[in-house]
PDB file of C-alpha atoms in Angstrom:
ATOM      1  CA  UNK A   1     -17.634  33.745 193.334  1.00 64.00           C
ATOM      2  CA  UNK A   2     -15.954  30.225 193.845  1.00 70.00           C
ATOM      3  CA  UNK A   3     -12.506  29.999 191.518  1.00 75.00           C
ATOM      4  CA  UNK A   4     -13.097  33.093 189.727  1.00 78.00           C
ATOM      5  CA  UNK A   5     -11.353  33.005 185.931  1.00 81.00           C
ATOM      6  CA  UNK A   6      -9.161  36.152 185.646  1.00 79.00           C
ATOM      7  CA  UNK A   7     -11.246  38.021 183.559  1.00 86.00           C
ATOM      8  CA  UNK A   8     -13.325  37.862 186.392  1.00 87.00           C
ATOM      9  CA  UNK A   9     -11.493  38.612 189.242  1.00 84.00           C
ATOM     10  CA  UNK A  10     -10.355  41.922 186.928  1.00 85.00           C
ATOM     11  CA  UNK A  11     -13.732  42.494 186.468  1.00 90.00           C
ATOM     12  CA  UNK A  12     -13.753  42.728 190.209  1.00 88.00           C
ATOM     13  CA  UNK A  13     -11.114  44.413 190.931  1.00 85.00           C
ATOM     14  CA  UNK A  14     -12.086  47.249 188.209  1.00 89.00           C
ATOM     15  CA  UNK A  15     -15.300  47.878 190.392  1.00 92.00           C
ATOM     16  CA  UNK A  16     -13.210  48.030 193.550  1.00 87.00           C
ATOM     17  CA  UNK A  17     -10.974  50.359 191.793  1.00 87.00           C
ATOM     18  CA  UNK A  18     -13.656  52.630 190.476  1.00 92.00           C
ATOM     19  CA  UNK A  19     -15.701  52.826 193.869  1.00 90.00           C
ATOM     20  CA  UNK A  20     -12.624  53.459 195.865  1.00 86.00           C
ATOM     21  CA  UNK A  21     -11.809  56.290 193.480  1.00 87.00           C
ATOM     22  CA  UNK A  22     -14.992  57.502 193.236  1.00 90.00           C
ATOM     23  CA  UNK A  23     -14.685  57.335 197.192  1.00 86.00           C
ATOM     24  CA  UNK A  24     -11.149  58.837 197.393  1.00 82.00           C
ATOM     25  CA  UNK A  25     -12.075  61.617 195.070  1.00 83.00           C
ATOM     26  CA  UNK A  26     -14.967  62.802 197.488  1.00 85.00           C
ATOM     27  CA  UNK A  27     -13.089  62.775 200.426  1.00 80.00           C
ATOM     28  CA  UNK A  28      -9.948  64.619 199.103  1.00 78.00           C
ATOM     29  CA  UNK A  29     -12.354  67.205 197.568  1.00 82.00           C
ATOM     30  CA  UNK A  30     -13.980  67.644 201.492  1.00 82.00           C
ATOM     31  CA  UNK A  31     -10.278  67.881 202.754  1.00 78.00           C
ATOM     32  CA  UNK A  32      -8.698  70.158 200.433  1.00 79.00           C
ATOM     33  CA  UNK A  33     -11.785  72.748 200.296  1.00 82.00           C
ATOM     34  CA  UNK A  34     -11.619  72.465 204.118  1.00 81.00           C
ATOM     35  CA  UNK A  35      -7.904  73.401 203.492  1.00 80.00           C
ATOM     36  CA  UNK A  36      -8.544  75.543 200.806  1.00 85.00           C
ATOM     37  CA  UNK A  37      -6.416  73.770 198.250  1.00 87.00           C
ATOM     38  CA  UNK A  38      -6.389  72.810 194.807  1.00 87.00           C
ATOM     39  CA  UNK A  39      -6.096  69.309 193.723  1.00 85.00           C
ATOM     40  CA  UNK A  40      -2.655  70.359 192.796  1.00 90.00           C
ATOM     41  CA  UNK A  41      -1.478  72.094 195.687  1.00 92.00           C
ATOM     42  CA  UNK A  42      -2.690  68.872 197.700  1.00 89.00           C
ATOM     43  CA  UNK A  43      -0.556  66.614 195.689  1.00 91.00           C
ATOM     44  CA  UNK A  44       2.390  68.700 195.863  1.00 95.00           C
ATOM     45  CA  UNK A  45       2.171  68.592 200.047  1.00 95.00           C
ATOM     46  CA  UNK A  46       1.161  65.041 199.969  1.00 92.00           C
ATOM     47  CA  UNK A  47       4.871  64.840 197.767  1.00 95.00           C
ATOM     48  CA  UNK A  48       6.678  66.787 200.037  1.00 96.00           C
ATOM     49  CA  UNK A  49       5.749  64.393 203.086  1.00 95.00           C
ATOM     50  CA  UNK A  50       7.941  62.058 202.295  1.00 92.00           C
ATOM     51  CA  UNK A  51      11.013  64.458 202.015  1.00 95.00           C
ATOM     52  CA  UNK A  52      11.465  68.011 200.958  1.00 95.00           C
ATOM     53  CA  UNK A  53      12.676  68.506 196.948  1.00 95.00           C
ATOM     54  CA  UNK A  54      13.898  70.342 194.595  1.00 93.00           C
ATOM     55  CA  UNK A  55      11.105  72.514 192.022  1.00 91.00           C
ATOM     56  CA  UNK A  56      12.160  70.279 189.599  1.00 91.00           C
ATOM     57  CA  UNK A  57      11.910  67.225 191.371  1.00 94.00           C
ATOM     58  CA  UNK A  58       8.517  68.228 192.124  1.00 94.00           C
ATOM     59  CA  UNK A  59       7.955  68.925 188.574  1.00 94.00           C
ATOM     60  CA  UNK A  60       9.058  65.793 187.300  1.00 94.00           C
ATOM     61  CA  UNK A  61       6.882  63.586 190.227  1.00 92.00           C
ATOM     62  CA  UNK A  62       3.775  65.385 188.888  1.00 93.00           C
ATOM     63  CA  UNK A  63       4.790  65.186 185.410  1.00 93.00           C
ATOM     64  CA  UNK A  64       3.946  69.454 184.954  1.00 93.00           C
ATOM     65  CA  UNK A  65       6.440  72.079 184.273  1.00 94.00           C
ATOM     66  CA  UNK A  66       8.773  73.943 186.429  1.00 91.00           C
ATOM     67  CA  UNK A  67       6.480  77.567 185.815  1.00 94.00           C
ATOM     68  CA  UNK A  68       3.930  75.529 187.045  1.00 95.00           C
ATOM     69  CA  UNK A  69       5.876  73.933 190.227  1.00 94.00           C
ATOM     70  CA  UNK A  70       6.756  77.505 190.744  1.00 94.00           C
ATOM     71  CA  UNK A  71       2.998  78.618 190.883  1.00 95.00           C
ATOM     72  CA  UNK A  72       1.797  75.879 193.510  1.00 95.00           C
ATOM     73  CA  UNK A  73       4.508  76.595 195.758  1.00 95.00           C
ATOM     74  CA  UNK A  74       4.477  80.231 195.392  1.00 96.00           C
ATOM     75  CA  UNK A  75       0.308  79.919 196.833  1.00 95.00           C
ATOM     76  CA  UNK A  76       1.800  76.858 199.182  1.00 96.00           C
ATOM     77  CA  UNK A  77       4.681  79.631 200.494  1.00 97.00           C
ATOM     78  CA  UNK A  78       2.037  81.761 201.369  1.00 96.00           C
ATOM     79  CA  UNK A  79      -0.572  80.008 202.871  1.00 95.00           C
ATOM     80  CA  UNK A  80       2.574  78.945 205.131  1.00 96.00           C
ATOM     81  CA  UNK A  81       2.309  75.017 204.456  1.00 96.00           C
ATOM     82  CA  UNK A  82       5.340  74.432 202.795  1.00 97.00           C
ATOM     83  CA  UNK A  83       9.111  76.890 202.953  1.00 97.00           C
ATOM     84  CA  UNK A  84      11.988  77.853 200.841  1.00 95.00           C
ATOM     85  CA  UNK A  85      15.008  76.225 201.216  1.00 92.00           C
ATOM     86  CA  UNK A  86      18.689  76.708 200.086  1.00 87.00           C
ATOM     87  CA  UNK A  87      20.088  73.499 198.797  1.00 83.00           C
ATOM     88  CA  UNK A  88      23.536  73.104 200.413  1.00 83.00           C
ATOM     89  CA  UNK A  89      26.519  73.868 197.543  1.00 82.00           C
ATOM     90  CA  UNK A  90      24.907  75.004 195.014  1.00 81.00           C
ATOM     91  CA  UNK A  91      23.162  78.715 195.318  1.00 77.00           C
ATOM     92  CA  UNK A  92      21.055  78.233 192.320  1.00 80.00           C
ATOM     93  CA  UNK A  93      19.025  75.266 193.674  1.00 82.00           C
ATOM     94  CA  UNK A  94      16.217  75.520 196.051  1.00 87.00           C
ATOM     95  CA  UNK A  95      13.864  73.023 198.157  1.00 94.00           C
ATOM     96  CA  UNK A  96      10.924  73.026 198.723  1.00 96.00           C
ATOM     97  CA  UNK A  97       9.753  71.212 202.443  1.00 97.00           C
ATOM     98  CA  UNK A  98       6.757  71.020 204.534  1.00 97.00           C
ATOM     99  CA  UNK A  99       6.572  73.766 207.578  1.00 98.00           C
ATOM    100  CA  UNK A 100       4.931  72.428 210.620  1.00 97.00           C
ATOM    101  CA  UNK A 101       1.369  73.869 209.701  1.00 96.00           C
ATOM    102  CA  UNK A 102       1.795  71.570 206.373  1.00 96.00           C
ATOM    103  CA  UNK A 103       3.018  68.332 208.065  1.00 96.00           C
ATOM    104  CA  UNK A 104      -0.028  68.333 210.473  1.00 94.00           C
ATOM    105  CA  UNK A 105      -2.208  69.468 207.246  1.00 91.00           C
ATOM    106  CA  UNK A 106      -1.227  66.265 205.653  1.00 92.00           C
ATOM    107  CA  UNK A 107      -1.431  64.173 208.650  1.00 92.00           C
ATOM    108  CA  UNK A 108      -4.849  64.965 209.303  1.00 89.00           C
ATOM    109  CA  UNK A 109      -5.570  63.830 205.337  1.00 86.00           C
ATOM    110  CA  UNK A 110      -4.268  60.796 205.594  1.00 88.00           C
ATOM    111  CA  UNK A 111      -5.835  60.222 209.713  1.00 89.00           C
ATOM    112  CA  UNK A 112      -9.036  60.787 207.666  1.00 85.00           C
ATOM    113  CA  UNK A 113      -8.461  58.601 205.070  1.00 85.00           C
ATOM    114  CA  UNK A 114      -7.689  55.515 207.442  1.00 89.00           C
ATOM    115  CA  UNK A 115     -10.603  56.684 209.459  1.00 88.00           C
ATOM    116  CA  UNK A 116     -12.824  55.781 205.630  1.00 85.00           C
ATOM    117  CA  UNK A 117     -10.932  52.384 205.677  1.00 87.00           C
ATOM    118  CA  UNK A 118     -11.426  51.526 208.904  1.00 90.00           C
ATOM    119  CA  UNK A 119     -15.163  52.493 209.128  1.00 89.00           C
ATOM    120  CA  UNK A 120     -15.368  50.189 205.413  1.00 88.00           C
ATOM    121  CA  UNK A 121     -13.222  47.278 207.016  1.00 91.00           C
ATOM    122  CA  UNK A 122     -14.962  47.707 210.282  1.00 93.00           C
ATOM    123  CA  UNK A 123     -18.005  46.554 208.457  1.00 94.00           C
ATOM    124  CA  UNK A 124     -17.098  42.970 207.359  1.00 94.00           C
ATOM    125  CA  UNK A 125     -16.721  40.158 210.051  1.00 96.00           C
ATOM    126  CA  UNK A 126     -13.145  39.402 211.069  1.00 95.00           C
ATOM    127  CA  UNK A 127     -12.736  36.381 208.798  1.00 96.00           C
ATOM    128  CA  UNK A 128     -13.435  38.767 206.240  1.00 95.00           C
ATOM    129  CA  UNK A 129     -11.646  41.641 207.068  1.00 94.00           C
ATOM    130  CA  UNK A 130      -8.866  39.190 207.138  1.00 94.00           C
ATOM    131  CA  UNK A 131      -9.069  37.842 204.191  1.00 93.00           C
ATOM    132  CA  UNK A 132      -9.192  41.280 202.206  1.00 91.00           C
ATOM    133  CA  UNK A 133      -6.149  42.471 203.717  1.00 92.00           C
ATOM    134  CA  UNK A 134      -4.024  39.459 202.922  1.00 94.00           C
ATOM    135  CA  UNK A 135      -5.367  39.534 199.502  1.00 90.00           C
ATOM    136  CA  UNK A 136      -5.193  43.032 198.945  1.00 89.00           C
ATOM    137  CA  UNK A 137      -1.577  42.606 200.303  1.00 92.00           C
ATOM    138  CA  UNK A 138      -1.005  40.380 197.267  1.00 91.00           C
ATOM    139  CA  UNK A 139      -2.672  42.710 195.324  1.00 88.00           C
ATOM    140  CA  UNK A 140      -0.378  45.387 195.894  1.00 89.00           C
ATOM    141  CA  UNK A 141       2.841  43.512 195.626  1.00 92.00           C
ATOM    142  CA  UNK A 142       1.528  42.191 192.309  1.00 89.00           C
ATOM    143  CA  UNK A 143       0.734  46.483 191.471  1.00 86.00           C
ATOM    144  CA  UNK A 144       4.152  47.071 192.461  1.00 87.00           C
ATOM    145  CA  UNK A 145       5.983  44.614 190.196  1.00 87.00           C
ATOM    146  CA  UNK A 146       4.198  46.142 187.032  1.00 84.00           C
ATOM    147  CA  UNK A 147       4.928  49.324 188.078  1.00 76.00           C
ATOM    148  CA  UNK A 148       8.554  49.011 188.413  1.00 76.00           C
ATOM    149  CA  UNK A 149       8.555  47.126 185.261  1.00 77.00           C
ATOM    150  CA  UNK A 150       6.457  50.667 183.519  1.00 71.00           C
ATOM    151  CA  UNK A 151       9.028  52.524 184.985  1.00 70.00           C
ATOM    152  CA  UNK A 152      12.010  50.355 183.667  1.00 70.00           C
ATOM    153  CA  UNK A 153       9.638  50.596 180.192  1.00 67.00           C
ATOM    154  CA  UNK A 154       9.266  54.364 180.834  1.00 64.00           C
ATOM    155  CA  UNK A 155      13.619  54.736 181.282  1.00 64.00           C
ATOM    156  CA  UNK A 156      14.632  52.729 178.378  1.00 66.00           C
ATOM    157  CA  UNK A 157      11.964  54.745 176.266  1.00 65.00           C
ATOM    158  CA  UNK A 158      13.666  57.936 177.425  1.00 58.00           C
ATOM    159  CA  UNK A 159      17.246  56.961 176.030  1.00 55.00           C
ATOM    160  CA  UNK A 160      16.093  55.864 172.107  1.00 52.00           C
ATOM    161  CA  UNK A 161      19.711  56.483 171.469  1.00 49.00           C
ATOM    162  CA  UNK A 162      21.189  54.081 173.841  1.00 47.00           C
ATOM    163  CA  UNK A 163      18.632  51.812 172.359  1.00 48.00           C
ATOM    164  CA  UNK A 164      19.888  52.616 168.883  1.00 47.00           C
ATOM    165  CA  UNK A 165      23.454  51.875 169.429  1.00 45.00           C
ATOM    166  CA  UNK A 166      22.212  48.585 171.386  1.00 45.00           C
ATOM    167  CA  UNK A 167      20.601  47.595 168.078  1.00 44.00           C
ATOM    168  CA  UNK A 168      23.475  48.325 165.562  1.00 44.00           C
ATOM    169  CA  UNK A 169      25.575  46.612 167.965  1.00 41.00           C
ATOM    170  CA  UNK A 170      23.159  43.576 167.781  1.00 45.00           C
ATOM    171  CA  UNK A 171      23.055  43.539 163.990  1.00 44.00           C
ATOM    172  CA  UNK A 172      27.004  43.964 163.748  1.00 46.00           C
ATOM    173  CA  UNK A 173      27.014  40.611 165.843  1.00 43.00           C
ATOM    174  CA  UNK A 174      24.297  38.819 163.953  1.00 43.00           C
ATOM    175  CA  UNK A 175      26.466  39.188 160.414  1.00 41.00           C
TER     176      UNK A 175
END
């Protein structure tokens, strides 16, 4: 498609979406019954990766409650992917971190999950392959920029009163 209009190109990138999804979805359900994990439990490892957290940190990431946090890691605990831990200065608080078993469990997700990409990339000719990462590079810092300005959205939306006082202050200047 020569000088696609953007309806287009969304068009496209829609199908790519939904395939990869549809892709994704099958190969995380393969993984995590290998693992013998819910879709839940997955997510909460695949959270921990990048550092360990606090229950409610987790909570908040996955947008469930704490009781529920408590549940995934309670199952996570015991099938010895993810430990306990105190949080230095304060006795109450506790993280949650991958153990060793859980790091490699994730590892091997995500090892499979290149392998898909590769074998799908691996398919086009070079020029091609090229040309799909730099655009998909674009793609993604495009992604980025609306999500940071959803999540700027998503803060002011959880102070209304800030956003209250910002608007009396506004109208006291106006008169």
């Amino acid at each position: 498609m020569a000088n696609p209009t953007g309806e287009q190109a969304g068009l496209v990138l829609d199908r790519f979406v939904e395939t990869m999804f549809r892709l994704m979805m099958d190969h995380h359900q393969r993984h995590i019954t290998e693992l013998e994990l819910t879709l839940p439990q997955a997510q909460v490892l695949k959270l921990l990766r990048e550092r360990p957290m606090c229950t409610g940190e987790v909570a908040a990431e996955l947008g469930i409650s704490a009781p529920a946090v408590t549940q995934l890691t309670d199952r996570l605990v015991r099938k010895c992917l993810i430990e306990r831990r105190a949080v230095d200065g304060d006795r109450r608080s506790v993280q949650v971190a991958l153990t060793p078993r859980g790091r490699r469990a994730v590892d091997r997700f995500r090892e499979r999950r290149r392998s898909v990409f590769n074998s799908v990339l691996e398919s086009l000719s070079s020029e091609d392959r090229e040309y799909v990462v730099f655009a998909l590079g674009k793609v993604i810092v495009a992604l980025e920029g609306c999500e940071s300005r959803a999540a700027s959205h998503r803060s002011k939306a959880s102070n209304p009163s800030r956003d209250r006082k910002r608007s009396r202050t506004a109208k006291g200047l106006q008169n």
